[in-house]
Short mmCIF file of C-alpha atoms in Angstrom, two decimals:
data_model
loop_
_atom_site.label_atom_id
_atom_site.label_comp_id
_atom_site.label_asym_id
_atom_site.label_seq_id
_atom_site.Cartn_x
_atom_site.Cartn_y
_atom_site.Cartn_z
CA UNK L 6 0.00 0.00 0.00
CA UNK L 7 1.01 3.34 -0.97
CA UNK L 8 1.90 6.00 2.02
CA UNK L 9 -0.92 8.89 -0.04
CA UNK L 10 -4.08 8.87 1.73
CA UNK L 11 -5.92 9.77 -1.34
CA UNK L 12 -6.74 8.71 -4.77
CA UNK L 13 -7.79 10.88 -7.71
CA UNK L 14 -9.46 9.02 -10.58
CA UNK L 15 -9.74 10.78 -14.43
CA UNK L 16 -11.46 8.55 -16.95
CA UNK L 17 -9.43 9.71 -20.16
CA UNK L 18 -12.53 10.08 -22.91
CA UNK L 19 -11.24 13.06 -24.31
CA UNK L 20 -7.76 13.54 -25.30
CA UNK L 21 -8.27 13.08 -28.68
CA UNK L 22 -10.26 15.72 -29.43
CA UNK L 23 -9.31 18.04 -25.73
CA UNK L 24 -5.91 17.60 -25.10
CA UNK L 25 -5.65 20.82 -23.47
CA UNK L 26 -8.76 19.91 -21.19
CA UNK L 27 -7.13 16.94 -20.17
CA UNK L 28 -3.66 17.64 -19.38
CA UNK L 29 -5.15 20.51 -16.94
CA UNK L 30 -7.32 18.12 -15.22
CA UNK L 31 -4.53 15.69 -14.71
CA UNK L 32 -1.85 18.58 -13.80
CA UNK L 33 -4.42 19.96 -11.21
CA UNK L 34 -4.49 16.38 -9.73
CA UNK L 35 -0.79 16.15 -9.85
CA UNK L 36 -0.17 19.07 -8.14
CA UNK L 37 -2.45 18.85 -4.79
CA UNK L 38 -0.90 20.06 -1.84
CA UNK L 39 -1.20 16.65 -0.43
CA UNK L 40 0.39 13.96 -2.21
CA UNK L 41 -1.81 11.87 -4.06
CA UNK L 42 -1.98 8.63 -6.09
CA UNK L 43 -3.55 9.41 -9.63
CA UNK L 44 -5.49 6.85 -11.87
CA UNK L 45 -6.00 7.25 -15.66
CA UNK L 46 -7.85 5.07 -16.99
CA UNK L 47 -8.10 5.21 -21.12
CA UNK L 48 -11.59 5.00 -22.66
CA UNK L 49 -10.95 7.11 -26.11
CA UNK L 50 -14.16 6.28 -28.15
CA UNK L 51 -16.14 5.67 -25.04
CA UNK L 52 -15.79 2.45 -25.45
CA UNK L 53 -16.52 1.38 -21.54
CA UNK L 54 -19.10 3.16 -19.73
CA UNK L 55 -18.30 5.36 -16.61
CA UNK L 56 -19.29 2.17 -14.42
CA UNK L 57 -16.88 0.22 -15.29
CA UNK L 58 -14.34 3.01 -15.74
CA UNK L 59 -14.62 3.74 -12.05
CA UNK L 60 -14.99 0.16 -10.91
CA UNK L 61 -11.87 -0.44 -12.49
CA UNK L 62 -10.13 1.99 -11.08
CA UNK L 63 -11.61 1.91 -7.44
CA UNK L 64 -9.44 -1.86 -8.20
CA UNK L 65 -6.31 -0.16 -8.87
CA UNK L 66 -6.66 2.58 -5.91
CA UNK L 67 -4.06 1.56 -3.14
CA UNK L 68 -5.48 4.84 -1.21
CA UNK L 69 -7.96 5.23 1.96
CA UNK L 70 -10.15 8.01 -0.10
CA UNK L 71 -11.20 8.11 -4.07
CA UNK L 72 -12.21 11.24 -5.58
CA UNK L 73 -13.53 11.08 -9.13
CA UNK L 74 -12.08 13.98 -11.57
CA UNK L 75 -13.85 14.68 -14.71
CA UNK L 76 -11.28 15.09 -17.76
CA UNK L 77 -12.83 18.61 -18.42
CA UNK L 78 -12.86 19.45 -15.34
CA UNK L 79 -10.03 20.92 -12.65
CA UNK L 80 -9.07 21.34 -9.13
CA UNK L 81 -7.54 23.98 -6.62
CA UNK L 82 -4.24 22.84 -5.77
CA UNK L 83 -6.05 22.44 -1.71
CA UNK L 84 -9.14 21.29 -2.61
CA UNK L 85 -8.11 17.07 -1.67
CA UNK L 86 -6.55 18.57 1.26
CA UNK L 87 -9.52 20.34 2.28
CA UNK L 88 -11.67 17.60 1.76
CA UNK L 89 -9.52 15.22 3.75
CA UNK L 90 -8.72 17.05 6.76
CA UNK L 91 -12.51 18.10 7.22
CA UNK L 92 -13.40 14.01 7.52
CA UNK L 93 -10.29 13.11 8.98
CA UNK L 94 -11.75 12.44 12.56
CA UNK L 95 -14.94 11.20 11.34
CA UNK L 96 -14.55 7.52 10.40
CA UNK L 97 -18.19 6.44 10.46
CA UNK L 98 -18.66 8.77 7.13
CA UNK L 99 -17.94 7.45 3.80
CA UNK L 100 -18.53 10.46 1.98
CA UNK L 101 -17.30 13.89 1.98
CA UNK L 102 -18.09 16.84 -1.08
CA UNK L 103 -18.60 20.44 -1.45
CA UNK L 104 -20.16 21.64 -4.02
CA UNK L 105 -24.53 21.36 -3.27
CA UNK L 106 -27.08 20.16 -5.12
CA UNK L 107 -30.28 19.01 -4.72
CA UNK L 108 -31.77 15.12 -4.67
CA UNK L 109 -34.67 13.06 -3.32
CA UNK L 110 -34.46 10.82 -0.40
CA UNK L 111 -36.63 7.97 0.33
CA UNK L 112 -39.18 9.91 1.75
CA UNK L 113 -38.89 12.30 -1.74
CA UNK L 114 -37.87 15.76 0.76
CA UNK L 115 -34.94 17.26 -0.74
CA UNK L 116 -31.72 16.61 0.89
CA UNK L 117 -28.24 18.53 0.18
CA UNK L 118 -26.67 16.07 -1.65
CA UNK L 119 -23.79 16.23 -4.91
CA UNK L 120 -22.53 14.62 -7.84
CA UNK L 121 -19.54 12.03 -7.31
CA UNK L 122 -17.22 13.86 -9.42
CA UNK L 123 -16.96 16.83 -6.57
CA UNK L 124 -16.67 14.20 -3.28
CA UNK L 125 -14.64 11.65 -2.05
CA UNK L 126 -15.48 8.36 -1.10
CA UNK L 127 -13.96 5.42 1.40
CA UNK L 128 -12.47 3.23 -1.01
CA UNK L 129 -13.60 0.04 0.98
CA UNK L 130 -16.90 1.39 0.29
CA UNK L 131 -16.66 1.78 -2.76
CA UNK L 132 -15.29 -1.67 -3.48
CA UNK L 133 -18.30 -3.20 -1.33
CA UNK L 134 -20.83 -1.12 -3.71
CA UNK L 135 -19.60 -1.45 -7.20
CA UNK L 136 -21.03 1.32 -9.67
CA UNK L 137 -24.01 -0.04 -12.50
CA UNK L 138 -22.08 -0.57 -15.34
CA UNK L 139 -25.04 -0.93 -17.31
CA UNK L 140 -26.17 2.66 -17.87
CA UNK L 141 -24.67 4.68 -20.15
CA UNK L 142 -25.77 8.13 -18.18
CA UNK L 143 -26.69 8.97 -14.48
CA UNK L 144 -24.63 6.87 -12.70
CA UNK L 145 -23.43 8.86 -10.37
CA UNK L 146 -27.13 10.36 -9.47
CA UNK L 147 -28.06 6.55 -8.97
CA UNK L 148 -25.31 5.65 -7.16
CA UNK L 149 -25.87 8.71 -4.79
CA UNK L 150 -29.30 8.16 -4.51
CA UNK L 151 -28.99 5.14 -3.10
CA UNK L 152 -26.42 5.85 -0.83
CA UNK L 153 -28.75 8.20 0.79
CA UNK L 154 -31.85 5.89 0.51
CA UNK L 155 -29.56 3.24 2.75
CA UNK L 156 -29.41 5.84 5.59
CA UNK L 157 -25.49 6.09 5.33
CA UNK L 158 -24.08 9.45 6.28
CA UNK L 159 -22.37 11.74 4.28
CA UNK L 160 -20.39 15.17 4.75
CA UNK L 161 -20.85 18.65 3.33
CA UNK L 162 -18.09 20.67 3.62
CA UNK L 163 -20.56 24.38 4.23
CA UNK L 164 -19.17 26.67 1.06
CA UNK L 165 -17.93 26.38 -2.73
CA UNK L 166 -14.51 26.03 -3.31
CA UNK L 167 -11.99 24.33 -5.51
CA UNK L 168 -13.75 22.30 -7.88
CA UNK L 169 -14.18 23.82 -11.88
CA UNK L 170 -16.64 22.06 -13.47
CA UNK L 171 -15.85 22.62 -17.23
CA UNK L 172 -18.26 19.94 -18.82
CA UNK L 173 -20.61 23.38 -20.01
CA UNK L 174 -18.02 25.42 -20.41
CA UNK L 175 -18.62 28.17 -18.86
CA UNK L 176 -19.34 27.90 -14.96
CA UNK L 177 -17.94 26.21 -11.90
CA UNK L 178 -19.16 25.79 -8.40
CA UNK L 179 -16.89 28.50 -7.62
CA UNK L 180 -19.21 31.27 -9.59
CA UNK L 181 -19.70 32.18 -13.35
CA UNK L 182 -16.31 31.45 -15.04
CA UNK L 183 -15.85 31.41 -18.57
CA UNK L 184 -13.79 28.85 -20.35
CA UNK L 185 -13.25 30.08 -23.97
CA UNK L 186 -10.00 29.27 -24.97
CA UNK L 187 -10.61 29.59 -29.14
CA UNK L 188 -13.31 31.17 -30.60
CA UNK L 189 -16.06 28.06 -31.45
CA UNK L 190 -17.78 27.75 -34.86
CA UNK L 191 -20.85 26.39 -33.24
CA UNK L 192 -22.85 27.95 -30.26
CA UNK L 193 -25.27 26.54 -28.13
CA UNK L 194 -27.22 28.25 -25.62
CA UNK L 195 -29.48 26.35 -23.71
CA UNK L 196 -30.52 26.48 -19.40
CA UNK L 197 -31.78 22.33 -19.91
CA UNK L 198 -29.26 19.80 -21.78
CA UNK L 199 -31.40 16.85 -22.17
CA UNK L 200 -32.28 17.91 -25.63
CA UNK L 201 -29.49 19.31 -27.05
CA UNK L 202 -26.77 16.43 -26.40
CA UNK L 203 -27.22 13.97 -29.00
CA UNK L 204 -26.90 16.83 -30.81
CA UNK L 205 -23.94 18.58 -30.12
CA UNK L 206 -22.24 15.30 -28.86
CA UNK L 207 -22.55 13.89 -33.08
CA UNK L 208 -20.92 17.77 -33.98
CA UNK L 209 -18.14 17.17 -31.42
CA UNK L 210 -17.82 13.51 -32.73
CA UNK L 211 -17.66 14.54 -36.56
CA UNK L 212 -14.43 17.19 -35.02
CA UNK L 213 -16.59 20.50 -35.40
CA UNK L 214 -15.82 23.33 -32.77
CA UNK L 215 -18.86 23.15 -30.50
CA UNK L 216 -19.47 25.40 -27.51
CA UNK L 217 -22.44 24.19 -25.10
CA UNK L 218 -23.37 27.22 -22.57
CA UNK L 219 -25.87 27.32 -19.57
CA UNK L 220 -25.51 30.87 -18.56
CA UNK L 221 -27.15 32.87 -21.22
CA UNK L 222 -26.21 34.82 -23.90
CA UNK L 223 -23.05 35.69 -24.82
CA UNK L 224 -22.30 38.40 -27.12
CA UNK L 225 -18.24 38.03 -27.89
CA UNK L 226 -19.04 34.23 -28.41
CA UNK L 227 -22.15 35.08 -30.57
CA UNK L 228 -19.76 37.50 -32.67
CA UNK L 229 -17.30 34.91 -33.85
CA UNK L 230 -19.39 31.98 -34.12
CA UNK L 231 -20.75 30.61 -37.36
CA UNK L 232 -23.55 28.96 -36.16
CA UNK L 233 -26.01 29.61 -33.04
CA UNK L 234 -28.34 27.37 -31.73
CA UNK L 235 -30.59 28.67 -28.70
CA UNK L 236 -33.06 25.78 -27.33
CA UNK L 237 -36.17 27.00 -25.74
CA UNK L 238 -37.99 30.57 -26.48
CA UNK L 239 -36.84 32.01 -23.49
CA UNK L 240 -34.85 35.47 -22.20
CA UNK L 241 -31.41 34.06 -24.40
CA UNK L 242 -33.74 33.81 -27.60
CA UNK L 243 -34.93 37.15 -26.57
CA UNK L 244 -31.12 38.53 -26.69
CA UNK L 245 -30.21 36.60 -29.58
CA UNK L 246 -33.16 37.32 -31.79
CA UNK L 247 -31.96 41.14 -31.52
CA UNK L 248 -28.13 40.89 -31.84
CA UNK L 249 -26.55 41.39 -35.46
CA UNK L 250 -24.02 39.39 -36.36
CA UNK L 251 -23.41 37.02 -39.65
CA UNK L 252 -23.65 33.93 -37.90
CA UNK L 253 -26.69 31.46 -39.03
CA UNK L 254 -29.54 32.03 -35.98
CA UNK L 255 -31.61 29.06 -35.23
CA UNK L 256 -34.08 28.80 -32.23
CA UNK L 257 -36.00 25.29 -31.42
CA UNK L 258 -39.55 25.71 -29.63
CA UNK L 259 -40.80 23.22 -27.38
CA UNK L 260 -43.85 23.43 -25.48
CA UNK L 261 -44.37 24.92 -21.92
CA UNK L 262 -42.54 28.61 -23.08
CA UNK L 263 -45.04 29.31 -25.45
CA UNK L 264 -47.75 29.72 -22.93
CA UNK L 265 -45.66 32.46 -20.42
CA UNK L 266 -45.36 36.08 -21.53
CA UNK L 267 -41.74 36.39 -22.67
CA UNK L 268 -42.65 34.31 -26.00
CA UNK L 269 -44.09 37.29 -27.10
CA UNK L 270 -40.87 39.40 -26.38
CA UNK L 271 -39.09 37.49 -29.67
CA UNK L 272 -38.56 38.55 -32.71
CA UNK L 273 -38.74 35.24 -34.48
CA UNK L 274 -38.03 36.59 -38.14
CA UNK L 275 -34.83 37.49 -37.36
CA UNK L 276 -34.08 33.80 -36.98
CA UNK L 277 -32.84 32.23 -40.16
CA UNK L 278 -34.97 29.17 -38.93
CA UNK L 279 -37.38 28.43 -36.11
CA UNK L 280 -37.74 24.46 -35.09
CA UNK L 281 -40.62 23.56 -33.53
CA UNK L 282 -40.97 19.91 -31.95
CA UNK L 283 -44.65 19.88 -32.81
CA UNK L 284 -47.10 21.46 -35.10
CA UNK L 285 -49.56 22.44 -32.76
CA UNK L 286 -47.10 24.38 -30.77
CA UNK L 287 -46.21 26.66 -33.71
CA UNK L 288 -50.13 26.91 -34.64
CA UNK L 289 -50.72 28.28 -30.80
CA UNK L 290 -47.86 30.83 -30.78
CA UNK L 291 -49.10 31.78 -34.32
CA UNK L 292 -52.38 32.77 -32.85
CA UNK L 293 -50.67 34.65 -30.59
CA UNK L 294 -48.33 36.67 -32.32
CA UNK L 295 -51.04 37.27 -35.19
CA UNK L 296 -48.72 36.19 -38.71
CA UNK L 297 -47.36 33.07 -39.71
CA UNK L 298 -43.52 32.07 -39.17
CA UNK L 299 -42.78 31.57 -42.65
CA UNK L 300 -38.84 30.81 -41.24
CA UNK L 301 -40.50 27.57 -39.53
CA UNK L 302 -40.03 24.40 -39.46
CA UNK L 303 -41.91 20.66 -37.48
CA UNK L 304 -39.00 18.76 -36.17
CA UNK L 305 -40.15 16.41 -33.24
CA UNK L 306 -37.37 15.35 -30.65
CA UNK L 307 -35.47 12.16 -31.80
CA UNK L 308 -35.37 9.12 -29.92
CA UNK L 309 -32.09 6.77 -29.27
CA UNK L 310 -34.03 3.21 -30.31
CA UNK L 311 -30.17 1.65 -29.32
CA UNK L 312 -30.67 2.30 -25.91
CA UNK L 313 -34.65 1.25 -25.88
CA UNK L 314 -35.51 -2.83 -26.52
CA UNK L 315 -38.32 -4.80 -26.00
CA UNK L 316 -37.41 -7.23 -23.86
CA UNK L 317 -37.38 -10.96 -24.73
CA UNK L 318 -40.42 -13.27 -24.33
CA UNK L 319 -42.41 -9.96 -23.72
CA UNK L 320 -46.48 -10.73 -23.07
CA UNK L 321 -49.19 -8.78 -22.45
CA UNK L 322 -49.73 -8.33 -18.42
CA UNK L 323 -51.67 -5.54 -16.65
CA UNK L 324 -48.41 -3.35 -15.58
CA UNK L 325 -49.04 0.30 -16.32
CA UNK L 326 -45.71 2.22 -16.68
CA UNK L 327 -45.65 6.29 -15.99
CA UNK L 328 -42.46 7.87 -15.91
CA UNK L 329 -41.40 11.97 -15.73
CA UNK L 330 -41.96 14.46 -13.01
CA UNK L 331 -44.77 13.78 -11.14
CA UNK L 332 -46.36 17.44 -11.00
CA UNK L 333 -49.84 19.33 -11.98
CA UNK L 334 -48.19 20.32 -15.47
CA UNK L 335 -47.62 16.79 -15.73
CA UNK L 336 -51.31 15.34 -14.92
CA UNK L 337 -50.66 14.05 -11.22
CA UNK L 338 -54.06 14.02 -10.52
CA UNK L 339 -55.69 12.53 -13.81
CA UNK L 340 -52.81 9.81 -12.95
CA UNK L 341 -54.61 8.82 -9.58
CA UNK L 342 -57.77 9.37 -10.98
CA UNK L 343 -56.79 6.30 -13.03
CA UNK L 344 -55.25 4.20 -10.68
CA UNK L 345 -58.70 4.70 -8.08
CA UNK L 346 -60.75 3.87 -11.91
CA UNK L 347 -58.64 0.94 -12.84
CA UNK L 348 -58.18 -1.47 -9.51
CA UNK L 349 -57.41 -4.09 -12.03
CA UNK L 350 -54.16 -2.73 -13.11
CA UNK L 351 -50.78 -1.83 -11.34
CA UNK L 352 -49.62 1.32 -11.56
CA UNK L 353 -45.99 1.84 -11.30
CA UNK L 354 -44.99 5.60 -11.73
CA UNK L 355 -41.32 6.77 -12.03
CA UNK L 356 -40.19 10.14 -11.12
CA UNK L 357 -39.88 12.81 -8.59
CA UNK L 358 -42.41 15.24 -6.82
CA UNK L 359 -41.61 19.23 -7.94
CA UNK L 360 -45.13 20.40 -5.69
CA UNK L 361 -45.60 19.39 -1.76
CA UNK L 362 -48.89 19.44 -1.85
CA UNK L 363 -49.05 16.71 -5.12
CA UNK L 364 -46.46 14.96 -2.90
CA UNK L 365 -48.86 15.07 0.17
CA UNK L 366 -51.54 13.85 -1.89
CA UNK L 367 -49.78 11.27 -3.30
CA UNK L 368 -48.20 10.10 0.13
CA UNK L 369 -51.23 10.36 1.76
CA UNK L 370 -53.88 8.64 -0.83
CA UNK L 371 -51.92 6.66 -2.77
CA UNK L 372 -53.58 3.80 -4.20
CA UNK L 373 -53.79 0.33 -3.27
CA UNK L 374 -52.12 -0.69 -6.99
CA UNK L 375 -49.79 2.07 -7.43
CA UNK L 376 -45.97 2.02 -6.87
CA UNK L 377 -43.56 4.82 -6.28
CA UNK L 378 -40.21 4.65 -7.36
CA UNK L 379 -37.64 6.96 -7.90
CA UNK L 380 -36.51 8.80 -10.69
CA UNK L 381 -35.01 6.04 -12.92
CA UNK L 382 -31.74 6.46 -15.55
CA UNK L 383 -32.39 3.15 -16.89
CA UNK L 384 -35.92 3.48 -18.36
CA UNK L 385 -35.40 0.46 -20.36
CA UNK L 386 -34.80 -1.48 -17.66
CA UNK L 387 -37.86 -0.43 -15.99
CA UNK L 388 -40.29 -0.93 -19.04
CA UNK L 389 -39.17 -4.68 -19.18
CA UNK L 390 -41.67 -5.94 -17.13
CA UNK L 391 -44.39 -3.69 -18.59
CA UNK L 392 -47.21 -3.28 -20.80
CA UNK L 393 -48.63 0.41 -21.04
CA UNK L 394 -47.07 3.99 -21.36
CA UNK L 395 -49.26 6.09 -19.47
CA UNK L 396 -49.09 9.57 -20.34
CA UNK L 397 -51.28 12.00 -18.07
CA UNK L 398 -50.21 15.44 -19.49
CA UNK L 399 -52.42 18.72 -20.19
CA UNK L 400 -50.01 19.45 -22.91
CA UNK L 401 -47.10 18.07 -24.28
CA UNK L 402 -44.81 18.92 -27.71
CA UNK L 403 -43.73 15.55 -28.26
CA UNK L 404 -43.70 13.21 -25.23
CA UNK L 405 -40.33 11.58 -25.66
CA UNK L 406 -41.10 9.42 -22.34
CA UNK L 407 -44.41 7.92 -24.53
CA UNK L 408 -41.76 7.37 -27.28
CA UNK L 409 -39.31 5.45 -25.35
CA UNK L 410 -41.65 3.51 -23.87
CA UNK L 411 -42.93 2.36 -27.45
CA UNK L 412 -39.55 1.66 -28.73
CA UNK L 413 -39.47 -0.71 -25.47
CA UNK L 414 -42.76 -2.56 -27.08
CA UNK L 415 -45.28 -0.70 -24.49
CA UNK L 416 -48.79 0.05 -25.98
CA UNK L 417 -49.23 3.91 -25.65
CA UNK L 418 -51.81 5.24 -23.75
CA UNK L 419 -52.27 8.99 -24.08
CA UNK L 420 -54.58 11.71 -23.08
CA UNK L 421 -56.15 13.46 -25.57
CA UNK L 422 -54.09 16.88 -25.35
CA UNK L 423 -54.14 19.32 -28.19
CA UNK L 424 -51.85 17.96 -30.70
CA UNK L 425 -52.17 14.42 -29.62
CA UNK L 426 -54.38 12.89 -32.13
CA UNK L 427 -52.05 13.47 -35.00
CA UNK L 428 -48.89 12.27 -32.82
CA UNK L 429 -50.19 9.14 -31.55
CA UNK L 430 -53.24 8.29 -33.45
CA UNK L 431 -55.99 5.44 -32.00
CA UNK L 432 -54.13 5.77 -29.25
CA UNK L 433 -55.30 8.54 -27.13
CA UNK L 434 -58.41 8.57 -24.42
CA UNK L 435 -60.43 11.73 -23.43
CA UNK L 436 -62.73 9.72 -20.88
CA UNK L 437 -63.17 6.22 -19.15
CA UNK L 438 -64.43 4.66 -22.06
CA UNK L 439 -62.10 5.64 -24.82
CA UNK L 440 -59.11 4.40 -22.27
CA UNK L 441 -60.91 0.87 -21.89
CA UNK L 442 -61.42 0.53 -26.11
CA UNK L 443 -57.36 0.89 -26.00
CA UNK L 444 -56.84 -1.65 -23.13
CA UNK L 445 -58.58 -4.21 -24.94
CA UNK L 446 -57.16 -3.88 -27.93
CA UNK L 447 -54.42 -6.77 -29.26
CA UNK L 448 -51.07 -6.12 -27.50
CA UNK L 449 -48.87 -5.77 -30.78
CA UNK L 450 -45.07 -4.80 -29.11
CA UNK L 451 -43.00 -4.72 -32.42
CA UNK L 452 -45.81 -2.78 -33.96
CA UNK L 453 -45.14 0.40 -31.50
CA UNK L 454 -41.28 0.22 -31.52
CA UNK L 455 -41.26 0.56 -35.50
CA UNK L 456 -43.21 3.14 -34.93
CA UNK L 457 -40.77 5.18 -33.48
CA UNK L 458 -37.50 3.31 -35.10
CA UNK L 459 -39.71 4.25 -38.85
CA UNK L 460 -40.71 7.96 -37.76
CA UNK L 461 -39.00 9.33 -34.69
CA UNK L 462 -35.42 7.76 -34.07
CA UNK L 463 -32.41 9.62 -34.44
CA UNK L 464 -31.15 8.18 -37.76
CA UNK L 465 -34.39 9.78 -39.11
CA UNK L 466 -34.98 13.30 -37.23
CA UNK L 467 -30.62 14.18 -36.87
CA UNK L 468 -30.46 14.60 -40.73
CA UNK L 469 -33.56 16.99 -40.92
CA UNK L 470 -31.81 18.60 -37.47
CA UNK L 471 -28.58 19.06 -39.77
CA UNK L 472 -30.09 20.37 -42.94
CA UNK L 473 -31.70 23.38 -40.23
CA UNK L 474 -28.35 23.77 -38.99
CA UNK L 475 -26.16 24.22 -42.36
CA UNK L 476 -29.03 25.22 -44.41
#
């Protein structure tokens, strides 16, 4: 055993295309005030996923504490040392971080709580409690989240400090930091990630200069870019639909912004094009502006079919699957409606409450055949077992949860809001009786994944997504 007290761990999935981001991670772990043992381990092409990255390297770790380093990411030269001297003389912890965020505990109150890649953990822990090396994303929220769920105890060092979290570019827990080393010929603005990704992650893949940002617009970055891409009709579309600059403007529309005030505060001509992930979005904010976007243009949100499979021997049972955010906007109480309607089927919804009184009426009441779980990374996984996709919503753009759980073989069952016919045809229910014709029907899995592998999977909607982009 080595005489360090600490590990630091940097999966290597980026050297080939960020040297530069690397070599400061690994420098910043190099050069701790306290001496510790670094890990590399190689996974160019992302070949592994970050479960068995980190198991593998929790294997190699001859250290007391593990701390996971992101290769975009850096540290301040005291930040292990700070971490290790504030759980020194606590030895019934296993986990120490800094930098807050946010989760769910059992009992779904929020908890102050981190990612891995800003903590460090006991390494006999850590061997004891291997990482899923099955999902591709959210492992560390999964891993936490169960951490916390086992009642173990965990330290929170009381302020930011130390830890740069590059992976957006352009903040850290340490405050707004920009990270703009070369001007980037593509520029992303977006305050949500889920949807832009697979996008910029094929750019970045295909060696274009891609720069993702969180924290608004950014005029200097707007200026030398070629191409801007601003997700959501929001405050940055505002900015951007005003500034001049020679760069090709696109904004993509989804649902919810349309219906709040600061829609109407766009200029939407003065976008080169206008995406909107469903029809009767655009018609609505039509209406409302009073002209037609003539710069528009239907593209509904792709769907990875890789990651989504119907599972083998799959049969028709009465399992209902709901998955998302379990909130008014959402339909939480047309959900247990259902469940009180249906005693014949099992309910088993997914997610996490964002409203304490929907989370007091669903603690309270719950039915006798409904299920809480928590928010789940592996929705595949959890549609195995199913039949349904339950979708509750007032509104919706798209409803890439219904998708996936099609492209898993589940029979869609959809309330009938405004746009909803046209997506998911036969399929949607505006009362008791329309829900029961759908039930009843022949359970015909391959028939709904082809569906969305035919009309809605990323092979199909990306090209459409890169004709917007280079016009």
């Amino acid at each position: 055993m080595t005489d360090k007290k600490a590990s630091i761990v940097i999966i290597d999935s980026r050297s080939d295309l960020h040297p530069d981001w690397v070599q400061v991670a690994v420098q910043s772990a190099q050069n701790q005030t306290m001496p510790c043992e670094v890990i590399i381990i190689p996974n160019i092409g992302r070949e592994h996923t970050i479960g068995e990255c980190w198991n593998r390297a929790v294997e190699i770790a001859e250290t007391e504490w593990v701390m996971f380093l992101g290769d975009d990411d850096y540290i301040s030269r005291d930040y292990v040392q700070t971490l290790y001297n504030f759980a020194a003389e606590r030895m019934d912890y296993q986990m120490v971080t800094s930098y807050m965020t946010a989760f769910q505990d059992a009992t779904e109150n929020n908890v102050l709580m981190t990612r891995i890649p800003t903590g460090m953990w006991r390494r006999e822990y850590l061997a004891a409690n291997p990482f899923n090396e099955a999902l591709t994303k959210g492992v560390d929220r999964e891993y936490i989240e169960k951490y916390v769920q086992s009642g173990n105890k965990y330290l929170v060092v009381p302020y930011h400090f130390g830890y740069f979290y590059r992976k957006h570019q352009d903040y850290s827990c340490a405050g707004r930091i920009q990270f703009v080393d070369r001007p980037s010929d593509y520029y992303f603005m977006s305050s949500n990630l889920n949807f832009l990704n697979p996008i910029t992650e094929r750019l970045e893949a295909e060696g274009k200069s891609v720069f993702v940002s969180t924290q608004g617009f950014n005029a200097d970055l707007a200026e030398k870019a070629k191409y801007i891409w601003c997700d959501w009709a929001g405050p940055y579309a505002a900015e951007l639909s005003r500034f001049k600059c020679d760069a090709r403007k696109i904004l993509r529309v989804h649902a919810f912004e349309v219906f709040q005030e600061n829609s109407l505060h766009i200029d939407y001509m003065a976008f080169d094009k206008v995406v909107f992930v469903g029809a009767h979005i655009r018609d609505y904010l039509e209406r409302q502006l009073g002209y037609k976007l003539t710069n528009s243009v239907v593209i509904p949100n792709g769907i990875d079919t890789n990651l989504m499979q119907i599972a083998p021997g799959k049969k028709r049972n009465n399992n209902i699957a709901w998955a998302g955010y379990i909130t008014n906007k959402k339909g939480a109480q047309l959900l247990m409606f259902l469940a009180n309607n249906l005693p014949d089927y099992q309910f088993h919804v997914a997610g996490k409450f964002q409203e304490n009184d929907i989370a007091e009426l669903f603690n309270t009441k719950l039915p006798d055949n409904m299920k809480l779980y928590t928010w789940q990374y592996d929705l595949n996984s959890f549609f195995a077992d199913k039949t349904f996709i339950l979708n509750t919503s007032p509104r919706e753009s798209h409803g890439v949860v219904i998708m996936e759980g099609m492209a898993a073989g589940l029979k869609p069952l959809v309330y009938d809001w405004i746009g909803a016919g046209d997506i998911y045809p036969g399929r949607t229910f505006g009362d008791m009786k329309m829900l029961q014709a759908i039930l009843d029907e022949p359970y015909a899995p391959e028939v709904y994944r082809k569906i969305v592998v035919d009309g809605y999977s990323w092979d199909v909607i990306y090209p459409q997504i890169d004709k917007v982009i280079h016009g």
